[in-house]
Each structure stands twice: as C-alpha cells, then as structure tokens.
Short mmCIF file of N, CA and C in Angstrom, two decimals:
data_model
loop_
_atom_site.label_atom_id
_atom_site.label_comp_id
_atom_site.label_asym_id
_atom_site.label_seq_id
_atom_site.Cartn_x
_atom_site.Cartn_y
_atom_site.Cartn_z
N UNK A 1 39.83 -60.63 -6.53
CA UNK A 1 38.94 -60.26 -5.47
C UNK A 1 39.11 -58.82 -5.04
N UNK A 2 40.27 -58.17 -5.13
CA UNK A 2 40.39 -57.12 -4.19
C UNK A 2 39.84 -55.89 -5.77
N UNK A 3 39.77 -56.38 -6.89
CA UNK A 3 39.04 -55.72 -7.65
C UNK A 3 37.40 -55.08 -7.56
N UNK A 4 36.75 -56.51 -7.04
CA UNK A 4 35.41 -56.66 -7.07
C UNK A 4 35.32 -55.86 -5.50
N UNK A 5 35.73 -55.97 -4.48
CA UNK A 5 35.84 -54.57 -3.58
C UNK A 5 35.86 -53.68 -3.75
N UNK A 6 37.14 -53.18 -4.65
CA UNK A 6 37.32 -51.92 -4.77
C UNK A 6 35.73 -51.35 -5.73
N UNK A 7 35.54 -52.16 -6.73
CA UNK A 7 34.23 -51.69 -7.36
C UNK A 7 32.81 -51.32 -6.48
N UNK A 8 33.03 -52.36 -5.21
CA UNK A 8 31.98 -52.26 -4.32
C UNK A 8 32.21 -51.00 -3.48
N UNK A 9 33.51 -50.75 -3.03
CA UNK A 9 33.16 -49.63 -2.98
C UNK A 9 33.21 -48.08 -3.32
N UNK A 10 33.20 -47.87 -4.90
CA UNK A 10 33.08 -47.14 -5.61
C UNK A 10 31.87 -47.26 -6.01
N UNK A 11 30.60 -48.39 -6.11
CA UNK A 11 29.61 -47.75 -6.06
C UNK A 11 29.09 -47.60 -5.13
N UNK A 12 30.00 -47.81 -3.95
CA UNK A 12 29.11 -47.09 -2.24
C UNK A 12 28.75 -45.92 -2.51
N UNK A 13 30.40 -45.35 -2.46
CA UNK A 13 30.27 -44.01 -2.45
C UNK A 13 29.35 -43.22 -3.64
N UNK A 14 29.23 -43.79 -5.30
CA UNK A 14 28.84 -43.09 -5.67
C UNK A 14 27.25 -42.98 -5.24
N UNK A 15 26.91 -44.35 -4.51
CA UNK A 15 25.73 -44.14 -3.96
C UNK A 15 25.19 -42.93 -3.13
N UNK A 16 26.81 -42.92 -1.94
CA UNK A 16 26.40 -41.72 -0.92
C UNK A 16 26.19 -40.58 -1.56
N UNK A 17 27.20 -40.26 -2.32
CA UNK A 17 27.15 -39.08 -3.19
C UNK A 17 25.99 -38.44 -3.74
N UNK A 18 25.29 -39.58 -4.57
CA UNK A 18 23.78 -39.17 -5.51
C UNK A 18 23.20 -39.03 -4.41
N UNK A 19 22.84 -39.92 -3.41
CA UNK A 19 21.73 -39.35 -2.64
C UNK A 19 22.03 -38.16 -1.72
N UNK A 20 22.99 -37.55 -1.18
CA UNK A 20 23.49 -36.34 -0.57
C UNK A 20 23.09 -35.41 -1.48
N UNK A 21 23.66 -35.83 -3.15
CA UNK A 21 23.05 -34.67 -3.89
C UNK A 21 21.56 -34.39 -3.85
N UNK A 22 21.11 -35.55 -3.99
CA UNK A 22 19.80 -35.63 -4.12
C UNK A 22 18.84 -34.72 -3.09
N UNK A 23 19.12 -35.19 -2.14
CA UNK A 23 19.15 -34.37 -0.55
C UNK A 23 19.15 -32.78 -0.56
N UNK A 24 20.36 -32.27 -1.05
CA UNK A 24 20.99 -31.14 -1.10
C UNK A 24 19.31 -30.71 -2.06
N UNK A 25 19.25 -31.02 -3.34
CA UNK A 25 18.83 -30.61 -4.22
C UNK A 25 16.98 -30.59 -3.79
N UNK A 26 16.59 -31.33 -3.14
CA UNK A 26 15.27 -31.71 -2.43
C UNK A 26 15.06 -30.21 -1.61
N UNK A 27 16.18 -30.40 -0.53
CA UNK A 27 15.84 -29.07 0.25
C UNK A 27 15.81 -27.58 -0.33
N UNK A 28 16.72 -27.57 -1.05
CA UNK A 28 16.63 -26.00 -2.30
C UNK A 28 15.59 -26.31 -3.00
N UNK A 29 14.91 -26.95 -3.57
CA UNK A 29 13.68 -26.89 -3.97
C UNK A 29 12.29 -26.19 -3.01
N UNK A 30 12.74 -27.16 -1.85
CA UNK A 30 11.66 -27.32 -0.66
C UNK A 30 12.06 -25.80 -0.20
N UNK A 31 12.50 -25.37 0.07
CA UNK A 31 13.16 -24.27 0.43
C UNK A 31 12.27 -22.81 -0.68
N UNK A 32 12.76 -23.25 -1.65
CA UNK A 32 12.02 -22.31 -3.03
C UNK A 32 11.17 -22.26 -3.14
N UNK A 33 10.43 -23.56 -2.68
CA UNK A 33 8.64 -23.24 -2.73
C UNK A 33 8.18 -22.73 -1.74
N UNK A 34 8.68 -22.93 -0.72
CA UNK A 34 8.39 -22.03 0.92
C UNK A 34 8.67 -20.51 0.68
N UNK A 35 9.46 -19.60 0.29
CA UNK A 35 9.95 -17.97 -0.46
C UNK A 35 8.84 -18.19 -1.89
N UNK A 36 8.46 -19.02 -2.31
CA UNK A 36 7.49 -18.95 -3.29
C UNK A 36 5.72 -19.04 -2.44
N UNK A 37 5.57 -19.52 -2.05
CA UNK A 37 4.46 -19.69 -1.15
C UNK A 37 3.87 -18.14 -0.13
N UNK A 38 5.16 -17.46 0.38
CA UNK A 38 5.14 -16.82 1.05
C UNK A 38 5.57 -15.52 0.38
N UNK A 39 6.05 -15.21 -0.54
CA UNK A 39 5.59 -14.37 -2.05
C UNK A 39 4.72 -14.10 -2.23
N UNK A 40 3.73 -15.11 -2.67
CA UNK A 40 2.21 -15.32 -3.42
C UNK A 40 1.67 -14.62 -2.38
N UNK A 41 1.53 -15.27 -1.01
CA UNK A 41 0.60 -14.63 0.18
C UNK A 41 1.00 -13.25 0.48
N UNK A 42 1.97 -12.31 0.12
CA UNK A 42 2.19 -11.11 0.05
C UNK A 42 1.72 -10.10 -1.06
N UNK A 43 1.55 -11.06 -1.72
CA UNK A 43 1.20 -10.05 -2.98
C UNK A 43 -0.19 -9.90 -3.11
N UNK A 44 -0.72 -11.18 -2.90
CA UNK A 44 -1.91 -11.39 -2.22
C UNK A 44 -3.19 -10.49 -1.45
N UNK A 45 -2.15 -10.36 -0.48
CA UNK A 45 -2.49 -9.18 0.91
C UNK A 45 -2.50 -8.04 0.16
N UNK A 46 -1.39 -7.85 -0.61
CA UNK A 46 -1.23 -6.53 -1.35
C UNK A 46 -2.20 -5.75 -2.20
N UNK A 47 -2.83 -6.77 -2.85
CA UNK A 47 -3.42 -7.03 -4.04
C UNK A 47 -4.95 -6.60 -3.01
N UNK A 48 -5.41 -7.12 -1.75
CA UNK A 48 -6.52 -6.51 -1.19
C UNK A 48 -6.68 -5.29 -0.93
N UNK A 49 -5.58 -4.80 -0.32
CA UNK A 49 -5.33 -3.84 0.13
C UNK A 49 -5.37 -2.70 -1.08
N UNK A 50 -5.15 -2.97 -2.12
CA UNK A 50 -5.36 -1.97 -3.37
C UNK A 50 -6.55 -1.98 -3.83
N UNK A 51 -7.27 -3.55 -3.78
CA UNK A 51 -8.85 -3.25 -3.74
C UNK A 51 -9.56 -2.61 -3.24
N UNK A 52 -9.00 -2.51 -1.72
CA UNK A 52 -10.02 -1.68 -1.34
C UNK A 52 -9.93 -0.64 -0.98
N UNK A 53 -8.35 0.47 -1.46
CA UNK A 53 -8.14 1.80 -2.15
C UNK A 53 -8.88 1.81 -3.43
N UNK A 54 -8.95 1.23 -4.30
CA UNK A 54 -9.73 1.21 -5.37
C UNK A 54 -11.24 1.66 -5.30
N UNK A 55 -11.57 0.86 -4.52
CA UNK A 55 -13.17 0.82 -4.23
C UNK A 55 -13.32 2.37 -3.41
N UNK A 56 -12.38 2.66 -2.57
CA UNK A 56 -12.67 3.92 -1.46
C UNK A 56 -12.41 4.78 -2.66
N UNK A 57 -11.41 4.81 -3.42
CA UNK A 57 -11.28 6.05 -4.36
C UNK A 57 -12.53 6.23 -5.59
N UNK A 58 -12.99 5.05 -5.76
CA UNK A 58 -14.11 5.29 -6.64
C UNK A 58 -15.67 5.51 -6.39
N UNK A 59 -15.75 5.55 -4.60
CA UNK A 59 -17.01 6.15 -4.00
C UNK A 59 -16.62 7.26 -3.70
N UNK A 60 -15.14 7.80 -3.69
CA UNK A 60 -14.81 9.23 -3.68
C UNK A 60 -14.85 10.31 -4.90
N UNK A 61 -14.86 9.53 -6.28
CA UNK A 61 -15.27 10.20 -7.18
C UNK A 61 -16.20 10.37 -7.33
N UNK A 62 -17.54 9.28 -7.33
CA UNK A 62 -18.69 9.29 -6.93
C UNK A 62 -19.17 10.60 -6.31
N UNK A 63 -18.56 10.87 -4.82
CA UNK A 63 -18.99 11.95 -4.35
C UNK A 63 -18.91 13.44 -5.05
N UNK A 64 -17.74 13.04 -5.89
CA UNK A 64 -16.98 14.50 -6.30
C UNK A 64 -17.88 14.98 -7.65
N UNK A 65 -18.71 13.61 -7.85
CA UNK A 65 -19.39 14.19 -9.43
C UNK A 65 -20.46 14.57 -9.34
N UNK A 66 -21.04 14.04 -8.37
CA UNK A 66 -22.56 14.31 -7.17
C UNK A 66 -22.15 15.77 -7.20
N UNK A 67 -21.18 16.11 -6.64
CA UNK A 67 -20.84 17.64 -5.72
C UNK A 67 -21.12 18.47 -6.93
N UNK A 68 -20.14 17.83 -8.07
CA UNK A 68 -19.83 19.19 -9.58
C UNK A 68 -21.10 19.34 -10.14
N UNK A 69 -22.32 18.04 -10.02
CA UNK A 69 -23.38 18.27 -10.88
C UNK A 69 -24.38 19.14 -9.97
N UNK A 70 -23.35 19.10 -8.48
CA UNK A 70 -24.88 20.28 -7.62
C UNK A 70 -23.88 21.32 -7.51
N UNK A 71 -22.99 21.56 -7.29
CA UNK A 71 -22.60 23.14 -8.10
C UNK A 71 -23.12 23.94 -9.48
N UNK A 72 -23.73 22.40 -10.39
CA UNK A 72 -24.35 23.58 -11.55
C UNK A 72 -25.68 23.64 -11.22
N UNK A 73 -26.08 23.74 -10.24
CA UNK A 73 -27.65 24.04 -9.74
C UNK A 73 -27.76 25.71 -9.18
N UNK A 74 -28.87 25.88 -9.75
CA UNK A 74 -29.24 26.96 -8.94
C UNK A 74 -29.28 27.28 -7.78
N UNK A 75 -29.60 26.13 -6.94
CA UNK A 75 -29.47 26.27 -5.66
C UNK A 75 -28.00 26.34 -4.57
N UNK A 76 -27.11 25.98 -5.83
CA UNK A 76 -25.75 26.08 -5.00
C UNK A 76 -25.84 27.47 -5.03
N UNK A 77 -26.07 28.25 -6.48
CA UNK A 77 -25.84 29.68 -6.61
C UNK A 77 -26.66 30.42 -5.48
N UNK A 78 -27.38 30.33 -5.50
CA UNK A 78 -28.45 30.99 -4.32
C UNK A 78 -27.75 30.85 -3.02
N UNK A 79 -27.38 29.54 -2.79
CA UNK A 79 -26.62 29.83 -1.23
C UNK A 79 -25.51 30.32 -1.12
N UNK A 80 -24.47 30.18 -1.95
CA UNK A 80 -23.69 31.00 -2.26
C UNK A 80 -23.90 32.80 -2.18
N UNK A 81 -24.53 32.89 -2.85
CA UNK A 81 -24.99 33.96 -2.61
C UNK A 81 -25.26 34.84 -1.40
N UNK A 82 -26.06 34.03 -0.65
CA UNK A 82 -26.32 34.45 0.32
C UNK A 82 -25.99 34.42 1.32
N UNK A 83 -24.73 33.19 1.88
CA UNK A 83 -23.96 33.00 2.96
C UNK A 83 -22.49 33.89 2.43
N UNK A 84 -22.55 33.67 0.98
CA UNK A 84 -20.75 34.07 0.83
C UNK A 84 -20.54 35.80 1.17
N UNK A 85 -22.01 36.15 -0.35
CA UNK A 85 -21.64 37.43 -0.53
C UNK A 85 -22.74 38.27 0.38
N UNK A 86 -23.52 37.63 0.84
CA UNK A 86 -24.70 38.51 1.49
C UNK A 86 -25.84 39.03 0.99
N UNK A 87 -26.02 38.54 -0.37
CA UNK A 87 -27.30 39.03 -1.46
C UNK A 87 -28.55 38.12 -0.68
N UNK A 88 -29.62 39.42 -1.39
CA UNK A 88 -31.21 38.61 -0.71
C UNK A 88 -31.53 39.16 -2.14
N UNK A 89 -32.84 38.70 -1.75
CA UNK A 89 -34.00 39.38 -3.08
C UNK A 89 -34.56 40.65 -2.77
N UNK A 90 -34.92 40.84 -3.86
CA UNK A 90 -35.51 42.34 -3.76
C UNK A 90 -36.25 42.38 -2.88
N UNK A 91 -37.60 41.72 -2.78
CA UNK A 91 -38.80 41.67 -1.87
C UNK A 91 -38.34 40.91 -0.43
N UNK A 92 -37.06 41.40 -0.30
CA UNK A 92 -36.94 40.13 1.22
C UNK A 92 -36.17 41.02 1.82
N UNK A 93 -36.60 40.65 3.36
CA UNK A 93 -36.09 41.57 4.59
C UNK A 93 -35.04 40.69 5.62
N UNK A 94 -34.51 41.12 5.97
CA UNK A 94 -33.22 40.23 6.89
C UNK A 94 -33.48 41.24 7.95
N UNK A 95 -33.22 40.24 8.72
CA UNK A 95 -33.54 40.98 10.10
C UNK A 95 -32.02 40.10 11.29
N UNK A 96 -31.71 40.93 11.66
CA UNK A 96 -30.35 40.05 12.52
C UNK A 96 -30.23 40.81 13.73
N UNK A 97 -30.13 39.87 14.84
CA UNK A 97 -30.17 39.84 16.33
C UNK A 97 -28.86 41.23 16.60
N UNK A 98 -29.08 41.73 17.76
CA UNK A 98 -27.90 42.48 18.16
C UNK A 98 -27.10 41.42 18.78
N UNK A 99 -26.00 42.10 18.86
CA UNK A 99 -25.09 41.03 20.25
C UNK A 99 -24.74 41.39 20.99
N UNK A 100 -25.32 40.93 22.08
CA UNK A 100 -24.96 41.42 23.06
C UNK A 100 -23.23 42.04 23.86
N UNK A 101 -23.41 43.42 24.24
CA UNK A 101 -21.62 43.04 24.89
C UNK A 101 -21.26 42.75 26.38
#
C-alpha cells in the first residue's frame, strides 16, 4: 500500500508540475503575441507616415518639373530679363515714378 501512495503522489506532483509548466509557457506565448501585435501596429503607423512623405515628395517633384519645363520658356527669359537685369525692347519706353523724400 504505501507503494501505490507513494506513486499517487508522484503523479500529483508530476501533474502540478506539467500544468505550472504549461502555465509558465501559455503566458510567454501570450505575452509574445502582445510585443508582436504591438510591433505590427508600429510599423504600421510607420509605414503611413512614409506614405504620405512619399506622396508630398512626389507632388514636390511634380512642381519642380512644371518649374524646369517653364524655365525653358521664353517667357521665363523675358522676365528675367527685365526684373533681374533691367532690359526692355528697343521700341519700349519705361517710365518710373520719382520718390519722394
């Protein structure tokens, strides 16, 4: 008899044991998917946030190719001209206010 005890309780314990492990091993899981969950939703956020640098930087090139293809216009040259360096046309008169002191 004191055999069939002792067996009983050796598989108590190995009972307590597995399921403590079990336990242990449940929550590090549970645990891992929560730092996994909350990973994903960072990278996530991240991942918008570069979209929509992406998108701002590529209506900014947009602008910049707009700009280079009206710099090769005549009409950039002409204003240029005439605000930078002060050129008119031959047949044209400028006329400018005094200022007062």
């Amino acid at each position: 008899m004191k055999k069939v005890k002792k067996r009983k309780r050796s598989n108590k314990r190995k009972f307590l044991i597995g399921g403590f492990l079990f336990l242990v091993a449940g929550s590090a899981a549970a645990y891992q998917s929560y730092r996994t969950g909350k990973t994903l939703d960072d990278y996530e956020s991240k991942m918008k946030e570069l979209d929509e640098k992406m998108k701002e930087e590529q209506e900014r090139t947009a602008e910049i190719e707009d700009y280079r293809d009206y710099v090769k216009t005549d009409q950039y040259v002409e204003e240029v001209a005439r605000d930078k360096l002060g050129l008119v046309y031959k047949d044209e008169v400028l006329l400018k206010a005094k200022e007062e002191e």
